[in-house]
Coordinates of C-alpha atoms and ligand atoms in Angstrom, one line a residue:
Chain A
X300 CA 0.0 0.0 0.0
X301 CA 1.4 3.1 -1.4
X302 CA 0.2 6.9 -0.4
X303 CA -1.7 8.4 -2.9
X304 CA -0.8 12.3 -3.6
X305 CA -2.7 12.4 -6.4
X306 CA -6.0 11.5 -4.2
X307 CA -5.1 14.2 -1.8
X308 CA -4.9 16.3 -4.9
X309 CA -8.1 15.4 -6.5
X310 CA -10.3 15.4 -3.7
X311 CA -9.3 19.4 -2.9
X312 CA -11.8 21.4 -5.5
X313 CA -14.9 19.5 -3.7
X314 CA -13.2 19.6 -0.1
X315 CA -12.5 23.2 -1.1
X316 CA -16.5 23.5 -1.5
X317 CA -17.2 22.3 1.4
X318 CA -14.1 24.6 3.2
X319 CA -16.4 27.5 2.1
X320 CA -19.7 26.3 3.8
X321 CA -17.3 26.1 6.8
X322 CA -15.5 29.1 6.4
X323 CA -19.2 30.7 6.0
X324 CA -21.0 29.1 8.7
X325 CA -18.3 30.1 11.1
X326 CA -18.3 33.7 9.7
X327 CA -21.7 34.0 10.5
X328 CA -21.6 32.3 14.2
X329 CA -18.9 35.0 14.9
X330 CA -20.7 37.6 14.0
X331 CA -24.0 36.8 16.2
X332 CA -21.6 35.0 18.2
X333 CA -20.3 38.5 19.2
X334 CA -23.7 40.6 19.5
X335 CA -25.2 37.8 21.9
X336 CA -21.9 37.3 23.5
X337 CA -21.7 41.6 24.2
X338 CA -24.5 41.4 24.8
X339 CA -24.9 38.6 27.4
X340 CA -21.4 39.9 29.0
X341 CA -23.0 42.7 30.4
X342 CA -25.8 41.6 31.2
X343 CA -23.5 39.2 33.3
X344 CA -21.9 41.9 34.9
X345 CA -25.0 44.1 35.8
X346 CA -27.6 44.3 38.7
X347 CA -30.9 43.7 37.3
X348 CA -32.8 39.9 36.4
X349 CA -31.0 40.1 33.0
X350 CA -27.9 38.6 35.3
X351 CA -29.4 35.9 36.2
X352 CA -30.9 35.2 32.6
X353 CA -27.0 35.4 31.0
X354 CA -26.3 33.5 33.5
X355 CA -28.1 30.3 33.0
X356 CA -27.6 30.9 29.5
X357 CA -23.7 30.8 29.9
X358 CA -23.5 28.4 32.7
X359 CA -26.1 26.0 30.1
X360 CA -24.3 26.5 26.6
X361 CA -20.6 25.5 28.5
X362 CA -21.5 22.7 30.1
X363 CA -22.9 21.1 27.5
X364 CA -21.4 19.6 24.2
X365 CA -21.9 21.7 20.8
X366 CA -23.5 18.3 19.7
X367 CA -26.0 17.8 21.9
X368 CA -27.2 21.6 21.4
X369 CA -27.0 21.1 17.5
X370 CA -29.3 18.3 18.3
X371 CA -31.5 20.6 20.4
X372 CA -31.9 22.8 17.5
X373 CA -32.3 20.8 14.4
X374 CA -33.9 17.6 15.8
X375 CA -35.7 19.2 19.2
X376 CA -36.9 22.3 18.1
X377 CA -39.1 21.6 15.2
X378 CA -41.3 19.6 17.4
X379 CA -41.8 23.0 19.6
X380 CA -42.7 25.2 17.1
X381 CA -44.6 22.9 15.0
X382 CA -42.5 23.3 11.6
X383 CA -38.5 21.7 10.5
X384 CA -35.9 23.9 10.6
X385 CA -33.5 23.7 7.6
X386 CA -29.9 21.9 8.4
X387 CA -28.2 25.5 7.6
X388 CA -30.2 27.8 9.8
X389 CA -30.1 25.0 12.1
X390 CA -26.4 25.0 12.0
X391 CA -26.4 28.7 11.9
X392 CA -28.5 28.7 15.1
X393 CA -26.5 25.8 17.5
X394 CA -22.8 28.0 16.1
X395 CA -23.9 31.3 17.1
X396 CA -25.7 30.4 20.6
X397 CA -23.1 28.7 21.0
X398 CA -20.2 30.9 20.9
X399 CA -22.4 33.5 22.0
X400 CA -22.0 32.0 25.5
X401 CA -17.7 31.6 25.3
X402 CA -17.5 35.2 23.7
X403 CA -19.9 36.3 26.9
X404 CA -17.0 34.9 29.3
X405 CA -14.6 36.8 27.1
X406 CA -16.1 40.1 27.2
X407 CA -16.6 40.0 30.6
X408 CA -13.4 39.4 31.3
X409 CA -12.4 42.6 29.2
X410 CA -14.8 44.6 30.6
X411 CA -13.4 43.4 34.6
X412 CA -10.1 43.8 33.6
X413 CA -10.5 47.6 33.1
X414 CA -9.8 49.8 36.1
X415 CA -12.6 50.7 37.9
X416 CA -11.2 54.2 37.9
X417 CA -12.3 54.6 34.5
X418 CA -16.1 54.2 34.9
X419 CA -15.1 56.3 38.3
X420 CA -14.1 59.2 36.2
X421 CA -16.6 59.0 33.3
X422 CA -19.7 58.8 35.9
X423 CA -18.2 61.5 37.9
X424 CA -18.5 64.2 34.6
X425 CA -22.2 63.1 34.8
X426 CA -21.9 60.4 32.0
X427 CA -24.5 57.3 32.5
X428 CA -23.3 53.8 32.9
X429 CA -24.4 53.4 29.2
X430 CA -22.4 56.3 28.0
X431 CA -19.8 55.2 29.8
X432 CA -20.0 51.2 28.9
X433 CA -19.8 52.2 25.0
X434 CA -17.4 55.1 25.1
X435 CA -15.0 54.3 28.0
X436 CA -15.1 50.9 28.8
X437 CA -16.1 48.7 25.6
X438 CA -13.5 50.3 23.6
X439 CA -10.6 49.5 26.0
X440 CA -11.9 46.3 26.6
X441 CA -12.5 45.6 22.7
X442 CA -8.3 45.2 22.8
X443 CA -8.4 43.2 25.7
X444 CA -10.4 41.1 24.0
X445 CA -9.0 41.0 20.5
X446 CA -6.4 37.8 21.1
X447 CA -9.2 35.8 23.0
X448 CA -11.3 36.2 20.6
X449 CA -9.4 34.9 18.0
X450 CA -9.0 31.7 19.2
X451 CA -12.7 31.2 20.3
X452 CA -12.8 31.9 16.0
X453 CA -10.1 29.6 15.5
X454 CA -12.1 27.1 18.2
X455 CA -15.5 27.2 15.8
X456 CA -13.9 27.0 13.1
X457 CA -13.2 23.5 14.1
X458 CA -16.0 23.1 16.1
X459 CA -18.1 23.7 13.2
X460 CA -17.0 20.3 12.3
X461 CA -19.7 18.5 14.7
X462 CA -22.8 20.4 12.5
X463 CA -21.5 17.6 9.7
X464 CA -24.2 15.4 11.9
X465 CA -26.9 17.3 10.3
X466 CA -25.9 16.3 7.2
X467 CA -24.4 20.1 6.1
X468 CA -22.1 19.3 3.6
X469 CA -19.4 21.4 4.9
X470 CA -15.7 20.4 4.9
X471 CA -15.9 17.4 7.0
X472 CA -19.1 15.9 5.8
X473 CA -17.4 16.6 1.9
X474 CA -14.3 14.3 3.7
X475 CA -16.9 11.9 4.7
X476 CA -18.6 11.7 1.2
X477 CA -15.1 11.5 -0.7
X478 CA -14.3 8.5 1.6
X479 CA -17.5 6.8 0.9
X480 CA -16.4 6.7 -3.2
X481 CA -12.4 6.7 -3.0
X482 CA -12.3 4.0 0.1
X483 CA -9.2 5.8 0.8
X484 CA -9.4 7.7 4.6
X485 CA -6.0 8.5 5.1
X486 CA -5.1 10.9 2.2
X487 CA -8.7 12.3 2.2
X488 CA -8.7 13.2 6.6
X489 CA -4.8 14.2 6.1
X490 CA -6.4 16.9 3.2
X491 CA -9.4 17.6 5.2
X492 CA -6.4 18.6 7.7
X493 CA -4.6 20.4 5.6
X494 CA -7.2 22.7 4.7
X495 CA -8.4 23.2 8.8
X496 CA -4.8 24.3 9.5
X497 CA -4.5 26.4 6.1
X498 CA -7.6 28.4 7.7
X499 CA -7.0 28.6 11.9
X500 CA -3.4 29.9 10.6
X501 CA -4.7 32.8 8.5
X502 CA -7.1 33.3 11.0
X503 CA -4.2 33.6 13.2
X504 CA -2.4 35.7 11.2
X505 CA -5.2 37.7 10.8
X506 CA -5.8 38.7 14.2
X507 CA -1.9 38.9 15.3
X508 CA -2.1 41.9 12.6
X509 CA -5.3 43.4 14.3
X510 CA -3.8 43.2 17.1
X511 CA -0.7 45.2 16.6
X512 CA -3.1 47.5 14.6
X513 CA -4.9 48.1 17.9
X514 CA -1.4 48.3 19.8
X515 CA -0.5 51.2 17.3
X516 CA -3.4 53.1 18.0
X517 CA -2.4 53.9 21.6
Chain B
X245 CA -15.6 85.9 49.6
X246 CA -18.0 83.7 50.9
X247 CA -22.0 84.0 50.4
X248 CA -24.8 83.0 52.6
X249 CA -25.8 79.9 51.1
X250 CA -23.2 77.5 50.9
X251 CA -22.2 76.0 48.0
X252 CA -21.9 72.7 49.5
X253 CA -23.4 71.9 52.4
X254 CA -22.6 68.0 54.5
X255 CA -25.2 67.2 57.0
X256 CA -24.1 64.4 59.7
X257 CA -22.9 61.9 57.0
X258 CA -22.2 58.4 57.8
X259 CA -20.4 55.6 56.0
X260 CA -19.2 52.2 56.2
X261 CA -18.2 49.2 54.5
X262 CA -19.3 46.1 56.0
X263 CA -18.2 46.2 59.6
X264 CA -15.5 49.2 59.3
X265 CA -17.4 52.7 59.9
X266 CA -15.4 55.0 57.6
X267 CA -17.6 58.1 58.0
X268 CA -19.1 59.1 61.5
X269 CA -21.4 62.0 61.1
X270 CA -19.2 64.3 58.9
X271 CA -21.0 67.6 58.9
X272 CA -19.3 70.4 57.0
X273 CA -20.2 73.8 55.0
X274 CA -17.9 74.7 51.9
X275 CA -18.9 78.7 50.7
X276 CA -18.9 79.5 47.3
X277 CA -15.3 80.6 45.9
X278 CA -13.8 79.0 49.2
X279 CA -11.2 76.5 48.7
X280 CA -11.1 74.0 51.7
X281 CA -8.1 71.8 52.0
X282 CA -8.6 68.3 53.9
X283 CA -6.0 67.0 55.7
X284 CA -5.8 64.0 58.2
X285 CA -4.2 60.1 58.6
X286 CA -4.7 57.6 56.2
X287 CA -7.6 55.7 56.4
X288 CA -9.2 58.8 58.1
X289 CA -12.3 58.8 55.5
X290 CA -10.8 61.8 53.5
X291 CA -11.5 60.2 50.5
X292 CA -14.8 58.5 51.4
X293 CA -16.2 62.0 52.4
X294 CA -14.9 63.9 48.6
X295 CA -16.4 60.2 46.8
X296 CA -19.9 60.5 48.9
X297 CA -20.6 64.1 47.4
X298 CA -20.4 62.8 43.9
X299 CA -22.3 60.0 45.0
X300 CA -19.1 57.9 43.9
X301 CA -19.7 56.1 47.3
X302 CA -23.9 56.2 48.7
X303 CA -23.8 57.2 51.9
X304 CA -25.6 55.6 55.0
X305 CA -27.3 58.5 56.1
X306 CA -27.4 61.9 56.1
X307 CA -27.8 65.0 53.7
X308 CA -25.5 66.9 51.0
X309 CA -26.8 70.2 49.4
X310 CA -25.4 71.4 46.5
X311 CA -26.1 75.3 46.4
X312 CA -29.3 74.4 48.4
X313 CA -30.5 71.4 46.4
X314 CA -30.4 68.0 48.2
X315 CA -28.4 65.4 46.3
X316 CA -30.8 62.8 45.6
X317 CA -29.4 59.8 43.8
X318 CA -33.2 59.0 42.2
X319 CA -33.4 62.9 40.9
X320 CA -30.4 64.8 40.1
X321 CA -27.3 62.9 40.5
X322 CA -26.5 63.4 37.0
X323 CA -26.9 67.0 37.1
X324 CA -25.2 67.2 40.4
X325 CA -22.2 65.2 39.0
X326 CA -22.0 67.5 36.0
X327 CA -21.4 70.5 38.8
X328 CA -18.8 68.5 40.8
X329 CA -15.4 68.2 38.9
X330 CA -13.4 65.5 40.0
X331 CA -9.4 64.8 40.1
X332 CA -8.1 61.8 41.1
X333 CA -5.3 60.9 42.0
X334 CA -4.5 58.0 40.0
X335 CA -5.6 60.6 36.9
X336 CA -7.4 58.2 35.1
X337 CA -7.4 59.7 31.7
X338 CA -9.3 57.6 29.5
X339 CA -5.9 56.4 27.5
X340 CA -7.8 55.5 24.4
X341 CA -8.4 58.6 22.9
X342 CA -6.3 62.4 22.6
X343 CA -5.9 64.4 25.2
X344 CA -8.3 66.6 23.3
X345 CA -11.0 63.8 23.4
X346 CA -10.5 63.1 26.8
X347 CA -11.4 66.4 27.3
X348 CA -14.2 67.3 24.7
X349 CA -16.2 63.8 25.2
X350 CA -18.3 64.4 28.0
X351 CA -19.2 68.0 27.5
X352 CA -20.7 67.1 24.1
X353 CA -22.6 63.9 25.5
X354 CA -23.6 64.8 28.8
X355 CA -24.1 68.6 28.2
X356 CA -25.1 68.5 24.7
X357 CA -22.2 71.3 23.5
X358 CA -21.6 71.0 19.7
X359 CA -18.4 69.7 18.6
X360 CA -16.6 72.9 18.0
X361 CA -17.6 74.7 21.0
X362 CA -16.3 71.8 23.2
X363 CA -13.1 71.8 20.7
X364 CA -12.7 75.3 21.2
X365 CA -13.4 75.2 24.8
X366 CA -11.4 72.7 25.6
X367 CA -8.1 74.1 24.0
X368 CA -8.7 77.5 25.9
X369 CA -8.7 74.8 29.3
X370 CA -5.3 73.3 27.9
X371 CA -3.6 76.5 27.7
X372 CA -4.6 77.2 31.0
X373 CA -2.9 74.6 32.0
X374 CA 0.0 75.1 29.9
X375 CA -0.5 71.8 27.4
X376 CA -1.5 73.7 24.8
X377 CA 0.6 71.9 22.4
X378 CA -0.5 68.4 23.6
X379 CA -4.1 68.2 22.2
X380 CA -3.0 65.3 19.8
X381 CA -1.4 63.6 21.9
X382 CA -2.5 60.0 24.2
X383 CA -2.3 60.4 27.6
X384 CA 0.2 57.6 27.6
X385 CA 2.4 60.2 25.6
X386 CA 2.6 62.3 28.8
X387 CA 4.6 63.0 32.4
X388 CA 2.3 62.2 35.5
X389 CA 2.1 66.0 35.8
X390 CA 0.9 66.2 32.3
X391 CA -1.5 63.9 32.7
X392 CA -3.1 65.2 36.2
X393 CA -3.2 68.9 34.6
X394 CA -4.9 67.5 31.7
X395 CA -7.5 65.8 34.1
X396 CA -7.7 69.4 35.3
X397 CA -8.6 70.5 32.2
X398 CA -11.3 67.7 31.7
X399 CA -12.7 68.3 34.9
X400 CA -12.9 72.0 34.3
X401 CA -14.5 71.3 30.9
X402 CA -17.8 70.5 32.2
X403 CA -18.0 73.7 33.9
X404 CA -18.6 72.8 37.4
X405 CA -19.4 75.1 40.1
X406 CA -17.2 73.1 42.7
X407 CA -13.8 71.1 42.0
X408 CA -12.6 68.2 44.1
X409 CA -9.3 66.8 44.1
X410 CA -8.6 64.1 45.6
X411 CA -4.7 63.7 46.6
X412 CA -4.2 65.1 43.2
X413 CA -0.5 65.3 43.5
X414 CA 0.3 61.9 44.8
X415 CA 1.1 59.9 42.9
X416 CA 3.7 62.5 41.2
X417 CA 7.4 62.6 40.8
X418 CA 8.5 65.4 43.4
X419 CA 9.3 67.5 40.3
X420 CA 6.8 67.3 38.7
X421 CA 4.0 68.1 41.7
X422 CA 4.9 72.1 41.6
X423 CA 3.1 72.3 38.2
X424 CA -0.1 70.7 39.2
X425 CA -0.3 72.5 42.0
X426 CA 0.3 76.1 40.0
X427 CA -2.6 75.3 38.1
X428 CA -4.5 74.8 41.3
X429 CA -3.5 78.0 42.7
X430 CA -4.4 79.6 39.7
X431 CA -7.8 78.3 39.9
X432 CA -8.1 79.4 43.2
X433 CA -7.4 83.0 42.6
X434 CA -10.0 83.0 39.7
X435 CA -12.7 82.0 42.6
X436 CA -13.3 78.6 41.8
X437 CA -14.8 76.9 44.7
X438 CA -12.5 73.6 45.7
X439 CA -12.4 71.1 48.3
X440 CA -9.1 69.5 48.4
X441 CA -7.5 66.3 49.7
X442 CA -4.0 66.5 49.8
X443 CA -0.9 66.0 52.6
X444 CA 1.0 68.9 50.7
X445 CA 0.8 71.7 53.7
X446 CA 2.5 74.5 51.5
X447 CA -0.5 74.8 49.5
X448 CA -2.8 74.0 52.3
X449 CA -1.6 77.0 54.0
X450 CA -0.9 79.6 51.0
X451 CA -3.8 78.3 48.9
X452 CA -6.8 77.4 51.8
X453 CA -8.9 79.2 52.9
X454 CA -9.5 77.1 55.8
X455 CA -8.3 73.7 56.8
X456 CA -10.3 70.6 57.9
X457 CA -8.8 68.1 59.7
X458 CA -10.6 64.7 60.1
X459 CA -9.6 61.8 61.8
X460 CA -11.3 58.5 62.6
X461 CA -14.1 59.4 60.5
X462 CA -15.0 62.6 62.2
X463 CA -13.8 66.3 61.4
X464 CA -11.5 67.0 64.7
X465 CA -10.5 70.2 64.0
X466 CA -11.4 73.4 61.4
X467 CA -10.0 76.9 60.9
X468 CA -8.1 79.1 58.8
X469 CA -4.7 77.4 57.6
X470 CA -2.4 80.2 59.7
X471 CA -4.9 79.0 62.7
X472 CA -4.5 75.0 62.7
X473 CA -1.2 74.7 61.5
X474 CA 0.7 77.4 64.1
X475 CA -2.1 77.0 67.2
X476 CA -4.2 73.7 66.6
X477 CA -6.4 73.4 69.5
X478 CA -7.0 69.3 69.6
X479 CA -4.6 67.1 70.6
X480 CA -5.2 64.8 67.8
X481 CA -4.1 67.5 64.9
X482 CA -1.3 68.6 66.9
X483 CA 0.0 65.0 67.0
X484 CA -1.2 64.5 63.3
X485 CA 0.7 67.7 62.5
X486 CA 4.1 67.2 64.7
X487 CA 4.6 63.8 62.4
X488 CA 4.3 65.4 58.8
X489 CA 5.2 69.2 59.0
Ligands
ATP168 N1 -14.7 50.5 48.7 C1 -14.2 50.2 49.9 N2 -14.5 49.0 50.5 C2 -14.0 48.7 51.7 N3 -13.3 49.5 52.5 C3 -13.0 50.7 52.0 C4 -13.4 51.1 50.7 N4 -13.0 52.4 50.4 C5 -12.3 52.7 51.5 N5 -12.3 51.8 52.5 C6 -11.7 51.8 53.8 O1 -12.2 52.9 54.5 C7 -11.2 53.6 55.2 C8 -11.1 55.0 54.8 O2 -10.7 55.1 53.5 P1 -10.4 56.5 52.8 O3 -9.9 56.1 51.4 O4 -11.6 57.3 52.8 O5 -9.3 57.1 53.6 P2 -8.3 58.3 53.3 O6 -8.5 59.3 54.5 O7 -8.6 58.9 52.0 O8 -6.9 57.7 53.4 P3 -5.6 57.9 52.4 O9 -4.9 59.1 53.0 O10 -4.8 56.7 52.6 O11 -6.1 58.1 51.0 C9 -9.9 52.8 55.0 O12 -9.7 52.0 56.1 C10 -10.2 52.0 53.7 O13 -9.5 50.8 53.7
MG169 MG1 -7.6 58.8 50.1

């Protein structure tokens, strides 16, 4: 038995495909992921019910597997609301509560990290704690946040790997579907690979730029 | 100098957090244009008492009247805030944005002012304080005493009726302590009304126009600065005073 380049090779226009419907699916989990997760950080971090509500929805997303929630959605749900839910908005749905909930941690985290002196001085000119939360605090926090960030992107964008049970032909289920024709797992996983460590690296990349960007600005 | 009506006015405030009483009926009466200097141990409540007018800290009890309107956290706090300018001492310049920013942010948001007015405004406050020629700069760009005199200059911005300072000069390099304090003075002669927290007696006596001095949460001793410092009449002060002059 013999390792077969040419299979590696062959396989990358469709794993390539479905590299896209990853690369798209994640992009859109990060970008709810990070309005719920703002959103839910403060809300963390404030007085009223909402705390407790962000917090049951943190405590619930984290301890319990991205599968098990993607099953929630696309197999649980429809039965609540009476009509199916397609395997992409479904898939959409699980990704961005998801990482809504790890991005919550994260942004919390900015926002404690900043010294207390700062809200201090920004209520004291007669600012309100919103004023203050979107002018003075979210923007420090925002670089704070920038490197843990990225790897809660880097992290779905393998994670998105588990919505392949719902039958979303994104890069792993493309892997899956290769296999199935070729018989041939090892050069088809090892380009599968490939192509998850071609995209956490520019991601990486990516946000090592931003983040000197950010560094810059000061 | 000093009107009728105070311009802040403390009635018997108390404070404390958990189990340690930081504040034990403070009562005291600041006239407008008078600059009252704070003195006293650490730990004494000096800060406590400056962060319970701006409502920084919520008192326990008792009353503050700002030009005869009682602070009321549920009804004016804002307003009040936007009349009390604050220095700390830790500066706390918000270090994302220009000095001019720093500066220019609140007066538009919280008091509405158009950009250019607060622009304009605000560069007629820095060459007050002599940082004329920073306005583009990040606060991370300057000395300590930069920074506290830009703070000033924020502060002043919102056009408060009283200043507070708490320890403004602390956390300064020696040389660098003479320049905030300048500005100080110079704010004093223009009439500003101040209430100041700091241990540095030559301004306390050349700037005040009376000194408080509280210990263990109460206000031992008051009086003109020539007064307390030369002839204090309480034991406490005099032993408070024979350690740091
Ligand atoms: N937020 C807080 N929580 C708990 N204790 C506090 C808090 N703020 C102040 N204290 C305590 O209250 C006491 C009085 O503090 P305060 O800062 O008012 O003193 P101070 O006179 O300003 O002293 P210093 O000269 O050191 O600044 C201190 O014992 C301090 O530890
Ligand atoms: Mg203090």
């Amino acid at each position: 038995m013999s390792f077969r380049w040419d299979l590696v090779w062959s396989s990358m226009p469709m794993l390539l495909q479905g590299a896209r419907l990853t690369v798209q699916l994640t992009a859109i989990a990060v970008f709810f992921g990070v309005i719920i997760g703002t959103i839910a950080g403060i809300a963390r971090l404030s007085k009223g019910p909402q705390k407790y509500i962000a917090a049951v929805y943190i405590d619930f997303i984290r301890g319990t597997p991205l599968l098990v929630q993607t099953f929630i959605v696309f197999y649980g749900l429809p039965g609540i609301i009476g009509q199916p839910i397609p395997a992409y908005t479904a898939a959409v749905l699980a990704l961005s509560i998801n990482s809504g909930a790890y991005v919550a941690e994260i942004v919390r985290a900015g926002i404690q990290a900043i010294d207390k002196g700062q809200t201090e001085a920004a209520l004291s000119l007669g600012m309100t704690s919103a004023q203050t939360m979107r002018y003075i605090i979210l923007p420090q926090a925002f670089r704070q946040i920038l490197p843990p960030l990225g790897n809660e992107f880097i992290a779905l964008l393998k994670d998105s790997s588990l919505v392949s049970v719902i039958a979303l032909e994104e890069l792993v289920r493309k892997g899956q579907i290769i296999i199935g024709r070729t018989f041939r797992p090892f050069e088809v996983w090892l380009a599968v690979a490939l192509i998850y460590l071609v995209m956490t690296f520019s991601v990486s990349r990516i946000v090592d730029f931003l983040e000197k960007r950010v560094k810059n600005g000061v | 100098m000093v009107s009728r009506q105070p311009m802040i006015e403390v009635r018997n405030l108390y404070k404390r957090f958990g189990n340690l009483e930081v504040l034990k009926g403070v009562s005291l009466s600041v006239g407008r244009g008078e600059v009252v200097v704070v003195i006293g141990p650490s730990g004494s409540g000096k800060s406590t008492l400056l962060r319970c007018l701006n409502y920084l800290e919520t008192p326990d009890s008792g009353q503050i009247f700002l030009d005869g309107v009682e602070v009321d956290p549920k009804r004016n706090l804002r307003q009040v805030r936007q009349e009390m300018g604050m220095v700390f001492q830790s500066f706390n310049l918000f270090p994302h944005m220009k000095v001019l920013d720093n500066i220019t942010l609140a007066p538009q948001k919280v008091r509405g002012t158009d950009k250019e007015s607060a622009e304009k405004l605000a560069l007629e406050l820095l060459a007050k304080v002599g940082l004329a020629d920073k306005a583009h700069s990040y606060p991370g760009e300057l000395s300590g005493g930069q920074r506290q005199r830009v703070a000033i200059a924020r502060a002043l911005a919102m056009q408060p009726q009283v200043m507070l300072f708490d320890e403004p000069t602390s956390a300064l390099d020696p040389e660098m302590i003479g320049e905030v304090l300048e500005v100080m003075k110079k704010l004093a002669l223009e009439g500003s009304t101040m209430i100041v927290v700091t241990h540095e007696m030559g301004f306390a006596r050349e700037v005040g126009d009376r000194v408080v001095f509280m210990d263990d949460g109460h206000i031992i001793e008051e009086g003109p600065p020539r007064e307390v410092f030369s002839n204090p009449k309480q034991a406490r002060t005099r032993e408070f005073l024979s350690k740091i002059l």
